[in-house]
Coordinates of C-alpha atoms and ligand atoms in Angstrom, one line a residue:
X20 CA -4.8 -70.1 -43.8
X21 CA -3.1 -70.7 -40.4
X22 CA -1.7 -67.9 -38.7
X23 CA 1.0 -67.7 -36.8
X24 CA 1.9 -64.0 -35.3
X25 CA 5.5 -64.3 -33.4
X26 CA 6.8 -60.9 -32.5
X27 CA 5.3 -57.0 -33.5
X28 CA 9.2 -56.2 -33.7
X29 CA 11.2 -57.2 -36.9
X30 CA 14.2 -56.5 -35.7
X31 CA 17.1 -60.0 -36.1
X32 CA 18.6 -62.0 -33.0
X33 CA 15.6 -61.3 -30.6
X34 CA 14.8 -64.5 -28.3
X35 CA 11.0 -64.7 -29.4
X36 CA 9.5 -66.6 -26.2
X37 CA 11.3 -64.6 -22.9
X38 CA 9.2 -67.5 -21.4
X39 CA 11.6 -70.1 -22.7
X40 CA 15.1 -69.8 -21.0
X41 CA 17.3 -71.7 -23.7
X42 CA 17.2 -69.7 -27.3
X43 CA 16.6 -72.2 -30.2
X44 CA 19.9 -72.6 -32.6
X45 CA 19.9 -73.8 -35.6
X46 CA 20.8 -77.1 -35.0
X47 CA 17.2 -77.9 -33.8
X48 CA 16.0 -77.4 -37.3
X49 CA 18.2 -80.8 -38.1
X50 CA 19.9 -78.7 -40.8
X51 CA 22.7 -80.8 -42.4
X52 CA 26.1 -80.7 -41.4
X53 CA 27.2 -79.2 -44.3
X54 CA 24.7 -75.8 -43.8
X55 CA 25.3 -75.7 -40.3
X56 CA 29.1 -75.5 -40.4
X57 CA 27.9 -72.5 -43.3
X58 CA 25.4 -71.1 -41.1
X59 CA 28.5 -71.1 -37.6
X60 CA 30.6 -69.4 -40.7
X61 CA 28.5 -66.5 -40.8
X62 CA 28.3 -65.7 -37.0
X63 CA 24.7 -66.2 -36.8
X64 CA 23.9 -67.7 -33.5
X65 CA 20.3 -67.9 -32.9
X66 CA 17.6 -68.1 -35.7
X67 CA 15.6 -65.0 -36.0
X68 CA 11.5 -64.7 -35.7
X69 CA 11.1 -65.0 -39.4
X70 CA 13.5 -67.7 -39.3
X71 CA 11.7 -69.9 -36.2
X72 CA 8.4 -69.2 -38.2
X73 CA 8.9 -70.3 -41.6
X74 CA 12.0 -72.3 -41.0
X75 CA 10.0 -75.5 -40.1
X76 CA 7.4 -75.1 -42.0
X77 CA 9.4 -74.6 -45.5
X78 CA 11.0 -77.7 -44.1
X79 CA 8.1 -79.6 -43.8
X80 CA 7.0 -78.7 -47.5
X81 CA 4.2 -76.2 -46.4
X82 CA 3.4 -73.3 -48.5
X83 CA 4.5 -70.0 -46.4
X84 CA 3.5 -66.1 -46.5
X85 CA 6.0 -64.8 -44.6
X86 CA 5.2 -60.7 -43.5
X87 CA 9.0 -59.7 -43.2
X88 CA 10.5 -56.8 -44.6
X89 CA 14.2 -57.0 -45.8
X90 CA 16.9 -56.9 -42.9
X91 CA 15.0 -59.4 -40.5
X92 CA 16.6 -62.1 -41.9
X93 CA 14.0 -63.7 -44.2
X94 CA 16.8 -64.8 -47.5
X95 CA 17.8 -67.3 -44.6
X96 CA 14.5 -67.9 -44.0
X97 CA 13.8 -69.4 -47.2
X98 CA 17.2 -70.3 -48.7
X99 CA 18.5 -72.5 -46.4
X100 CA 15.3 -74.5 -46.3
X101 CA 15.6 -74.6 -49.8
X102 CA 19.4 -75.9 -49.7
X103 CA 18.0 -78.4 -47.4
X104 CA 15.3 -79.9 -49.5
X105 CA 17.5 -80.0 -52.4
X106 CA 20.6 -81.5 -51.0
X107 CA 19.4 -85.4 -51.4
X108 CA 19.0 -85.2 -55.1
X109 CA 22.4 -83.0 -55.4
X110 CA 25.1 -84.6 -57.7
X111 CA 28.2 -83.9 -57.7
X112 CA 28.3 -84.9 -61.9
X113 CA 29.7 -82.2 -64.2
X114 CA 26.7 -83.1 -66.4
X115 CA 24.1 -79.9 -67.0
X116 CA 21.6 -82.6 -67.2
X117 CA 22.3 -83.6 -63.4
X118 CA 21.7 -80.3 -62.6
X119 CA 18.1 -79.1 -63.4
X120 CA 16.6 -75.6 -62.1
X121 CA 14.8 -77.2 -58.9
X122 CA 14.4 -74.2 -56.7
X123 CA 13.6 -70.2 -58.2
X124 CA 13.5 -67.1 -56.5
X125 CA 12.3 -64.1 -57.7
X126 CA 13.0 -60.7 -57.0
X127 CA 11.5 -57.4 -58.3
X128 CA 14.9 -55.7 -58.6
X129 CA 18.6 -56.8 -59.6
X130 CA 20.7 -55.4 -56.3
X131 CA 17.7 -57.6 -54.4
X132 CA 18.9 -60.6 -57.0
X133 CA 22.3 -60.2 -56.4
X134 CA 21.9 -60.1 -52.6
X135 CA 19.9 -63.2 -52.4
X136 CA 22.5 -64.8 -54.6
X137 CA 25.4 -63.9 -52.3
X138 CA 23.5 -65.5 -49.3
X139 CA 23.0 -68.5 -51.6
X140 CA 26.5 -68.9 -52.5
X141 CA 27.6 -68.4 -48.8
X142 CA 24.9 -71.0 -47.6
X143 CA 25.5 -73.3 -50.1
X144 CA 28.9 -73.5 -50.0
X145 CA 29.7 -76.7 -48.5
X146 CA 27.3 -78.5 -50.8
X147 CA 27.4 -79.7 -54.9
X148 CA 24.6 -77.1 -55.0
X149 CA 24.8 -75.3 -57.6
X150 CA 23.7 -71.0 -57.5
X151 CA 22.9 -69.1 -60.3
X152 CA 21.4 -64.7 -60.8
X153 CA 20.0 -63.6 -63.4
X154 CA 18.8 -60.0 -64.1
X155 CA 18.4 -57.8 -66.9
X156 CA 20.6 -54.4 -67.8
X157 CA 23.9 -56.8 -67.8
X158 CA 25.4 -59.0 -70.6
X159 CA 22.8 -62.4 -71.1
X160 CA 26.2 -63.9 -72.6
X161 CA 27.5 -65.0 -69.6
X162 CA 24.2 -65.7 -67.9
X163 CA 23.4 -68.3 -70.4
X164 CA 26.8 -69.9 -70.1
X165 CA 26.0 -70.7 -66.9
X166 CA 22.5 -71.8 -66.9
X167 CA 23.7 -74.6 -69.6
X168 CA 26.3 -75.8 -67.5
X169 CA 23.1 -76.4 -65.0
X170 CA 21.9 -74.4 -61.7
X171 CA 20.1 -76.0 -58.9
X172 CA 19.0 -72.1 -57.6
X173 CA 17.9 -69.9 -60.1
X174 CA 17.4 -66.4 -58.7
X175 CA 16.4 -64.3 -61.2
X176 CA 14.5 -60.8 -61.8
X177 CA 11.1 -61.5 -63.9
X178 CA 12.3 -59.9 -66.9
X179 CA 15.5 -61.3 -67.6
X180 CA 14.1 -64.8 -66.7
X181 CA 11.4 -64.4 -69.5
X182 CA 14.1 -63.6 -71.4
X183 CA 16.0 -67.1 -70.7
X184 CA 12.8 -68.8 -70.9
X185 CA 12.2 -67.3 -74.5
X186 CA 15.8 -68.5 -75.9
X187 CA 15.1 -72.1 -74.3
X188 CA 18.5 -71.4 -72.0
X189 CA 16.1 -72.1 -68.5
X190 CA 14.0 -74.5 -68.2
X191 CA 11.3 -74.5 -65.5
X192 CA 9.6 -77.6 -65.8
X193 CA 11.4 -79.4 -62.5
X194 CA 10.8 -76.2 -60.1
X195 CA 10.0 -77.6 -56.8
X196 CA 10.1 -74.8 -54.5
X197 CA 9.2 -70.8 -56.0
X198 CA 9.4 -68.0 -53.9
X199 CA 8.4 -64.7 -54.7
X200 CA 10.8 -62.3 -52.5
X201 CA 9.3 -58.6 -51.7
X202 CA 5.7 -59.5 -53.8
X203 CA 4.8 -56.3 -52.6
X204 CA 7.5 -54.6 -54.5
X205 CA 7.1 -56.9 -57.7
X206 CA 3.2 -56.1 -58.0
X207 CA 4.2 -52.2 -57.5
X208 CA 6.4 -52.4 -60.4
X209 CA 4.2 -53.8 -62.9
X210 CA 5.3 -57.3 -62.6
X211 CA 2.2 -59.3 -62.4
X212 CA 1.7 -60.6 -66.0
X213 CA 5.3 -61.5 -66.3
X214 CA 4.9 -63.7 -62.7
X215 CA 1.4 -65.3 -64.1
X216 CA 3.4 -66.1 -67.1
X217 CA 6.5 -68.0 -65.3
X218 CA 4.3 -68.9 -62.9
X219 CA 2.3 -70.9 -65.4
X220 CA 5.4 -72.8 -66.6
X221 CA 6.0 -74.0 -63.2
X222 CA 4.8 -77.1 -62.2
X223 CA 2.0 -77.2 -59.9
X224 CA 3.0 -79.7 -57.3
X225 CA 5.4 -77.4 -56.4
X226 CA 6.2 -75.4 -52.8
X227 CA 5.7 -72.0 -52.8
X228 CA 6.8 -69.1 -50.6
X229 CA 5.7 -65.8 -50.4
X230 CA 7.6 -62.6 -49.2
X231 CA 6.2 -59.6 -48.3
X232 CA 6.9 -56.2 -46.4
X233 CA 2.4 -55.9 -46.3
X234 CA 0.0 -58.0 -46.6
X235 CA -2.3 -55.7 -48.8
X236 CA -5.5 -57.5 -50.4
X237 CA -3.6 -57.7 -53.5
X238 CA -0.9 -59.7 -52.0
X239 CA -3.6 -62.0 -50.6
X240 CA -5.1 -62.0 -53.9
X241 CA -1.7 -63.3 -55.4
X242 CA -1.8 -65.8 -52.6
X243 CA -4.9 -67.1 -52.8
X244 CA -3.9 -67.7 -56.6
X245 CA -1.1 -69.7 -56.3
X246 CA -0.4 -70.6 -52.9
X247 CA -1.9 -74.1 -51.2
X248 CA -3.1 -73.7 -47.6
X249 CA -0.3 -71.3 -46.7
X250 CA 0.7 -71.0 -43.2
X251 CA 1.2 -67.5 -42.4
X252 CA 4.2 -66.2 -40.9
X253 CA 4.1 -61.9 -39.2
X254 CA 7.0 -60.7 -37.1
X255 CA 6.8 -57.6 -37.9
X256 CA 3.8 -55.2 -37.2
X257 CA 2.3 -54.5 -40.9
X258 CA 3.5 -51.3 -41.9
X259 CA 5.8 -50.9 -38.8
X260 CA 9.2 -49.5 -38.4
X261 CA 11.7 -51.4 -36.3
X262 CA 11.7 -50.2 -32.6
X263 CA 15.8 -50.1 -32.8
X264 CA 15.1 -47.0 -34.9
X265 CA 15.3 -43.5 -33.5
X266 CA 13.6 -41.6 -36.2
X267 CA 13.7 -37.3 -36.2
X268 CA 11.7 -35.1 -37.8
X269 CA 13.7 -31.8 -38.1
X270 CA 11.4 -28.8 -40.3
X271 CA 13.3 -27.1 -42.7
X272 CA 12.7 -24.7 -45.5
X273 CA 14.1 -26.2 -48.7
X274 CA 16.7 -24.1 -49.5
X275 CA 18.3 -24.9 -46.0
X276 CA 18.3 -28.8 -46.1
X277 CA 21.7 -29.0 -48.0
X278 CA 22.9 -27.0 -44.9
X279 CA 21.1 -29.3 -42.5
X280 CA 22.3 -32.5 -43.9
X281 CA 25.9 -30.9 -43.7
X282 CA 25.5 -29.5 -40.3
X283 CA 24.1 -33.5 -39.3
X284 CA 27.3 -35.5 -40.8
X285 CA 29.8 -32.9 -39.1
X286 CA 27.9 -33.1 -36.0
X287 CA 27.9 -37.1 -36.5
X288 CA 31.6 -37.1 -37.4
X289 CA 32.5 -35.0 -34.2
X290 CA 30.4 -37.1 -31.8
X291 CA 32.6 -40.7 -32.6
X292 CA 29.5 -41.7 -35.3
X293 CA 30.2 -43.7 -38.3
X294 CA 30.2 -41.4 -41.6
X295 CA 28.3 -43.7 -43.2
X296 CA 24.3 -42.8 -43.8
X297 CA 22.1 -43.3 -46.6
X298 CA 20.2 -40.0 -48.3
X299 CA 17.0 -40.8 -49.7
X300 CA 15.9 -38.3 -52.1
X301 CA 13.0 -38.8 -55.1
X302 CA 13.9 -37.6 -57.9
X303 CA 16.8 -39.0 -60.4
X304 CA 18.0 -35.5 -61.0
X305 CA 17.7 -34.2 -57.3
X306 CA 20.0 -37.3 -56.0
X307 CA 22.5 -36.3 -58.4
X308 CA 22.7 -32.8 -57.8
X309 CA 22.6 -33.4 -54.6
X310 CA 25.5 -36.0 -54.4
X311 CA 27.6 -33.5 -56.3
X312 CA 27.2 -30.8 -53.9
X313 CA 28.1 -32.7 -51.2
X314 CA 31.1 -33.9 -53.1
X315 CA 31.8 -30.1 -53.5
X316 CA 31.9 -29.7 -49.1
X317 CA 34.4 -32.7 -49.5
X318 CA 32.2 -35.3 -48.5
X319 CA 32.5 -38.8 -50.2
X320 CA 29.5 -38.7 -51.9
X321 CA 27.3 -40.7 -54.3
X322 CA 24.8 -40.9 -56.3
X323 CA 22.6 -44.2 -56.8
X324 CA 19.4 -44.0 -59.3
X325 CA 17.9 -45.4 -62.0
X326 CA 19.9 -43.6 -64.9
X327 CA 23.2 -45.4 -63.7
X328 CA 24.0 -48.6 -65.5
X329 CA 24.0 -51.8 -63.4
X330 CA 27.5 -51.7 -63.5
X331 CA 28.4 -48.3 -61.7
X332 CA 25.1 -48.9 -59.2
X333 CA 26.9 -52.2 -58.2
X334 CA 30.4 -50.6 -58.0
X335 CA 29.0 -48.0 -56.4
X336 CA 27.4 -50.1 -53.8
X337 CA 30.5 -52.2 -53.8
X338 CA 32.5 -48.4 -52.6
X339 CA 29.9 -48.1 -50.1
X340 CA 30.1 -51.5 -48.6
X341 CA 34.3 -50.9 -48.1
X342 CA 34.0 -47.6 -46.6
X343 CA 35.2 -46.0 -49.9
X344 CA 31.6 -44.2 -49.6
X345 CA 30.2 -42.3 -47.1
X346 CA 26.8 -40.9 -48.1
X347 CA 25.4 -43.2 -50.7
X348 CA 22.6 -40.5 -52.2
X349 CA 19.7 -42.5 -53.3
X350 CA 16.2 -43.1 -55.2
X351 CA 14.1 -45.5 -53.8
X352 CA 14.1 -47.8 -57.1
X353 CA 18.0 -47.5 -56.8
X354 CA 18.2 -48.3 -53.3
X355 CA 15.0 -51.2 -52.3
X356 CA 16.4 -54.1 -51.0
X357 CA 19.4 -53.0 -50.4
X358 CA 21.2 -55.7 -47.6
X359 CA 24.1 -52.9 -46.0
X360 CA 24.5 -53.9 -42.6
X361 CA 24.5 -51.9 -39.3
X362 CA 23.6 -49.4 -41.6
X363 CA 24.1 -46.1 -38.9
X364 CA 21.9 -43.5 -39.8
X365 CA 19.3 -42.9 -42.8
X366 CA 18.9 -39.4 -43.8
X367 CA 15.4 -38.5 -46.4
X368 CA 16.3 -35.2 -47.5
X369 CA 12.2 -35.2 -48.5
X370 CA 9.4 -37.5 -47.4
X371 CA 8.7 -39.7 -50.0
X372 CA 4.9 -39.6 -52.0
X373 CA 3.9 -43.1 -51.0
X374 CA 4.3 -43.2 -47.0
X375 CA 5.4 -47.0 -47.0
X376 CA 8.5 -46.3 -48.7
X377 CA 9.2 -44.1 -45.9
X378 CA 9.1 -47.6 -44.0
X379 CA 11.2 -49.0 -46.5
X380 CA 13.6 -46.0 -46.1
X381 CA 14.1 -46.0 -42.5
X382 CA 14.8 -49.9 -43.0
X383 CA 17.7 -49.5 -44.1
X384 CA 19.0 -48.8 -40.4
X385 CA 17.9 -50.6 -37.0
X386 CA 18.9 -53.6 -38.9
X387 CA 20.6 -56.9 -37.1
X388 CA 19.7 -55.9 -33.8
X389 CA 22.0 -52.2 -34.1
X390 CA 20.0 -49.1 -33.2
X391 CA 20.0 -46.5 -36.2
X392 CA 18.9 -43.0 -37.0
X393 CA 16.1 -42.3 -39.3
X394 CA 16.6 -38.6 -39.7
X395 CA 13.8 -36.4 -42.0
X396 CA 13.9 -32.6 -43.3
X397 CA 10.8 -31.6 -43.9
X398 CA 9.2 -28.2 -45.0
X399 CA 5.8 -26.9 -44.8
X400 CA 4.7 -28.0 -48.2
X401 CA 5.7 -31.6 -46.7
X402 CA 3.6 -31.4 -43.7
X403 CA 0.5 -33.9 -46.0
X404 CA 3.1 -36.4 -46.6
X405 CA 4.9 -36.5 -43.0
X406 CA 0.8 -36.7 -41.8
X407 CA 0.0 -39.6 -44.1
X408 CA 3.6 -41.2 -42.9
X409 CA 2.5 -40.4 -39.0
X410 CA -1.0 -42.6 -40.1
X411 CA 0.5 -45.6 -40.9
X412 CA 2.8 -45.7 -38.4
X413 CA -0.1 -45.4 -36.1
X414 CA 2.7 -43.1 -34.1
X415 CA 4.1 -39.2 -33.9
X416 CA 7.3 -38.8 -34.8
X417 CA 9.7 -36.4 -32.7
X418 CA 10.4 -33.2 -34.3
X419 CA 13.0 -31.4 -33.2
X420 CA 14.6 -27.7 -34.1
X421 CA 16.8 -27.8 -37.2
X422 CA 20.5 -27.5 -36.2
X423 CA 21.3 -24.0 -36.3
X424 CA 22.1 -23.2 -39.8
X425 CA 22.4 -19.2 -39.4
X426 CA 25.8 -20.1 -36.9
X427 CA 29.3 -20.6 -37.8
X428 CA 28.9 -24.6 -38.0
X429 CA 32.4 -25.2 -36.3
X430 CA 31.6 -23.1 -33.4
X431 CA 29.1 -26.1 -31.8
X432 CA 29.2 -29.3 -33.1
X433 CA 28.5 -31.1 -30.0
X434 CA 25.3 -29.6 -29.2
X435 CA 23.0 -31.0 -31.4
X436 CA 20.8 -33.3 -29.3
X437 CA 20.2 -36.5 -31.4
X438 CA 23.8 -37.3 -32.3
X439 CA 25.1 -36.8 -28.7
X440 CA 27.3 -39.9 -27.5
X441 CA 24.6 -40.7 -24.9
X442 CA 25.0 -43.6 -22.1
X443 CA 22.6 -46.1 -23.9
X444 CA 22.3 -44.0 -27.2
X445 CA 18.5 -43.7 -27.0
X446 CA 16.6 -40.1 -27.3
X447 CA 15.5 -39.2 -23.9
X448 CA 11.7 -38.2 -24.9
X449 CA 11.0 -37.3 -21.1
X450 CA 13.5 -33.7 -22.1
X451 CA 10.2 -31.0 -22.3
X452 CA 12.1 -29.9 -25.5
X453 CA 11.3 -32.1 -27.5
X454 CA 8.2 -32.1 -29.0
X455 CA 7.8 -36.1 -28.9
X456 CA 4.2 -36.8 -28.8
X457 CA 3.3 -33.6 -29.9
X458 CA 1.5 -33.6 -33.4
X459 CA 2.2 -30.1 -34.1
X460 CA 6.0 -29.9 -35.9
X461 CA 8.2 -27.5 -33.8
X462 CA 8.7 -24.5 -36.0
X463 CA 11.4 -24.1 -38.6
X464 CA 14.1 -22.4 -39.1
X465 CA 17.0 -21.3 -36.5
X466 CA 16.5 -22.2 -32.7
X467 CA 17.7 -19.8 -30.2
X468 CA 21.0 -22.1 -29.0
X469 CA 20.3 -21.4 -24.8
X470 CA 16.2 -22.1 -25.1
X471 CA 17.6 -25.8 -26.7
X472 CA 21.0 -26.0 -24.5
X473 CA 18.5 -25.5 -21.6
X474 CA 16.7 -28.5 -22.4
X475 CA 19.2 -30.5 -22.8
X476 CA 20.2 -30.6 -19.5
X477 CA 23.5 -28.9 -19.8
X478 CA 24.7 -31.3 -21.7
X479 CA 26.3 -29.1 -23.8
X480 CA 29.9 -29.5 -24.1
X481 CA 32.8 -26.3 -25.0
Ligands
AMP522 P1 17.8 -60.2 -44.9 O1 16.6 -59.7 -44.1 O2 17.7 -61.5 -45.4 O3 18.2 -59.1 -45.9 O4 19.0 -60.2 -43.8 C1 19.5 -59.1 -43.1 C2 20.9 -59.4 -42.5 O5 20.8 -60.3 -41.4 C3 21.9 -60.0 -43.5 O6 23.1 -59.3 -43.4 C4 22.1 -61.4 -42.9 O7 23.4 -61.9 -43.1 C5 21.8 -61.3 -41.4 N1 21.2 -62.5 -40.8 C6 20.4 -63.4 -41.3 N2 20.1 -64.3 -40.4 C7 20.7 -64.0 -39.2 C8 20.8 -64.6 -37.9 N3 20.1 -65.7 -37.6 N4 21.6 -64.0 -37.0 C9 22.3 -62.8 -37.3 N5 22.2 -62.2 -38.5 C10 21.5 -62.8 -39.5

């Protein structure tokens, strides 16, 4: 495998060689007219790392393993090569027969699906190309509708496609170019037989491209298995969380963190912050309960799991993305691959049990180059799982006193440190207060307001 190691940060729009004065645009990639005027449409001016990595190789028909996790742009990365290779043999014929299933992405999840699809159709736009999702927990009628009429793109969750493939309504046999989106994810969830399977009916000259937050041995196993001589594309560090992403550890007994979450968005709210944050939770019936009590303290809360048909998790996400939403409460099923841009502030109201989908969590902000806040409550019987978290990141996170929950919340709301309208919005970790590189969590429960007022520098304001 060639290797090709860009940048150790993931985060989008970063000039990847301060050597070279001139960024790269898109252009150099000799995309056609018709995807650049599609690309200018969006408002993307420079290609990403991903992008410059496996850009030209996709191009050039190579087999890729791109290590990106969602929000650095990878979709583009391999959708608008695809668009590109395809556009020759596009027709513009109403025919379904004119219009064969040449390129097919799979995703492990149906928001993922959908996400990819609405990149495709934006891309794609200009061109006879035609786009087509498929996933499972919706009506098949009007997805078969549509494949007969004939889809150049087929995106498409594993399940649902077996599905298709069973009633004859997609037919594989002219896939060029595969690629597997968040492997990772799709090898987590149990997917591997079905991929063998509609990997199998693929034909074998094809291009395939590989996506993946990790490379774990598995993943290069999957590689190995059905990738040719892949180059090998990292920009981000494995397991790493974007630099662009403050992340605060605050210890709190569990029967506070309701109160702490509350005391965070009104101090938020009060400092000029967008409302909007993401609450990570683990259970089904926790993220509920919890979305309904913050509905109670008249917050615009909801709730985003597994239990919720596809229907109300994609208006639900569809009131999040217009601001009709302001804490979208989530499980981490619900909520991977989510694509919600300059996503604020991501609030895990526990640690999750598997420490990468902490990284996965705190994803969800820092994306597109914004700076976010990854904010964590965390009590004692927690303290394994924050250590495991604190392993993989190869880093300590700050931990800093809980707001204090025993006050009247109204009578302070600008003192709490990591929401403070700063000059250049970054924590100051030089402040002695904060126990930045200590490994030892501050201790819970209510902090004595001059000892942290102190510390702050007088930056408290009356
Ligand atoms: P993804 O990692 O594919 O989920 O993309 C994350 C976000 O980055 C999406 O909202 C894209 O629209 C956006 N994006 C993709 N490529 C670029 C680019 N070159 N410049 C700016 N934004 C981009």
């Amino acid at each position: 495998m060639s290797d090709i190691n860009l940048t150790s940060s993931p985060d989008l729009g970063v000039d990847t060689d301060s050597s070279e004065s001139t960024p790269i645009t898109f252009a150099q990639f000799q995309f056609s007219s018709l995807i650049l005027r599609a690309i200018e449409e969006q408002g993307y001016k420079n290609p990403t790392p991903i992008q410059l990595g496996a850009i030209p190789h996709a191009l050039a028909g190579k087999d890729v393993m791109g290590a990106a996790q969602t929000g650095t742009g990878k979709t583009a990365a391999f959708i608008l090569p695809i668009i590109e290779r395809i556009l020759p043999l596009a027709s513009s014929s109403s025919s379904p027969a004119k219009h064969p299933i040449r390129a097919l992405v799979l995703t492990p999840t149906r928001e993922l699906s959908d996400q990819v699809a609405e990149n495709a159709f934006k891309y794609s736009k200009y061109t006879p190309i035609k786009t087509a999702v498929v996933f499972g927990g919706v009506d098949i009628h009007p997805q078969i509708q549509q494949l007969r009429a004939g889809v150049e793109i087929l995106i498409a969750t594993p399940g649902r496609l077996l599905d298709h493939i069973g009633q004859k309504t997609a037919n594989l046999s002219q896939v060029q170019i595969l690629v597997l989106d968040e492997a990772d994810r799709m090898l987590d969830m149990g997917f591997l037989p079905d991929l063998q399977r509609i990997i199998s009916l693929i034909p074998a000259s094809r291009q395939t491209l590989l996506f993946s937050a990790t490379f774990s041995p598995e993943i290069r196993k999957l590689a190995q298995s059905y990738l040719r001589d892949p180059i090998t594309v990292e920009v981000a560090r494995q397991n790493a969380a974007a630099d662009l992403v403050r992340q605060i550890v605050h210890m709190v007994p569990s029967n506070q963190k309701q109160r702490a979450i509350l005391k965070v968005l009104s101090s938020r709210a009060k400092n000029g912050k967008t409302p909007q944050c993401i609450i990570f939770t683990n259970s089904r019936i926790g993220c509920s309960k919890l979305a309904r009590a913050l509905e109670q303290e008249g917050i615009k809360a909801a709730a985003i799991h597994g239990d919720k048909s596809q229907l109300e998790r994609m208006n639900i996400l569809d009131g999040f993305k217009k601001g009709e939403i302001d804490a979208l409460v989530a499980t981490d099923v619900a909520a991977r691959g989510l694509d919600i841009p300059n996503m604020p502030c991501v609030i895990n109201h526990e640690l999750p049990y598997n420490a990468e989908d902490y990284v996965h969590r705190i994803g969800r902000t820092g994306r597109a180059g914004a700076t976010g806040d990854a904010i964590a409550f965390v009590d004692d019987s927690e303290l394994r799982l924050l250590a495991d978290i604190e392993k993989l990141m190869k880093r300590t996170l700050i931990k800093l006193p809980v707001p204090e929950l025993g006050n009247d919340p109204a009578s302070d709301p600008f003192f709490y440190l990591p929401y403070q309208a700063g000059s250049d919005g970054q924590v100051d970790k030089t402040k002695p207060s904060i126990a930045a590189s200590s490994s030892t969590p501050v201790n819970t429960g209510i902090t004595k307001r001059p000892g942290l007022g102190a510390l702050l520098g007088g930056a408290k304001k009356n």
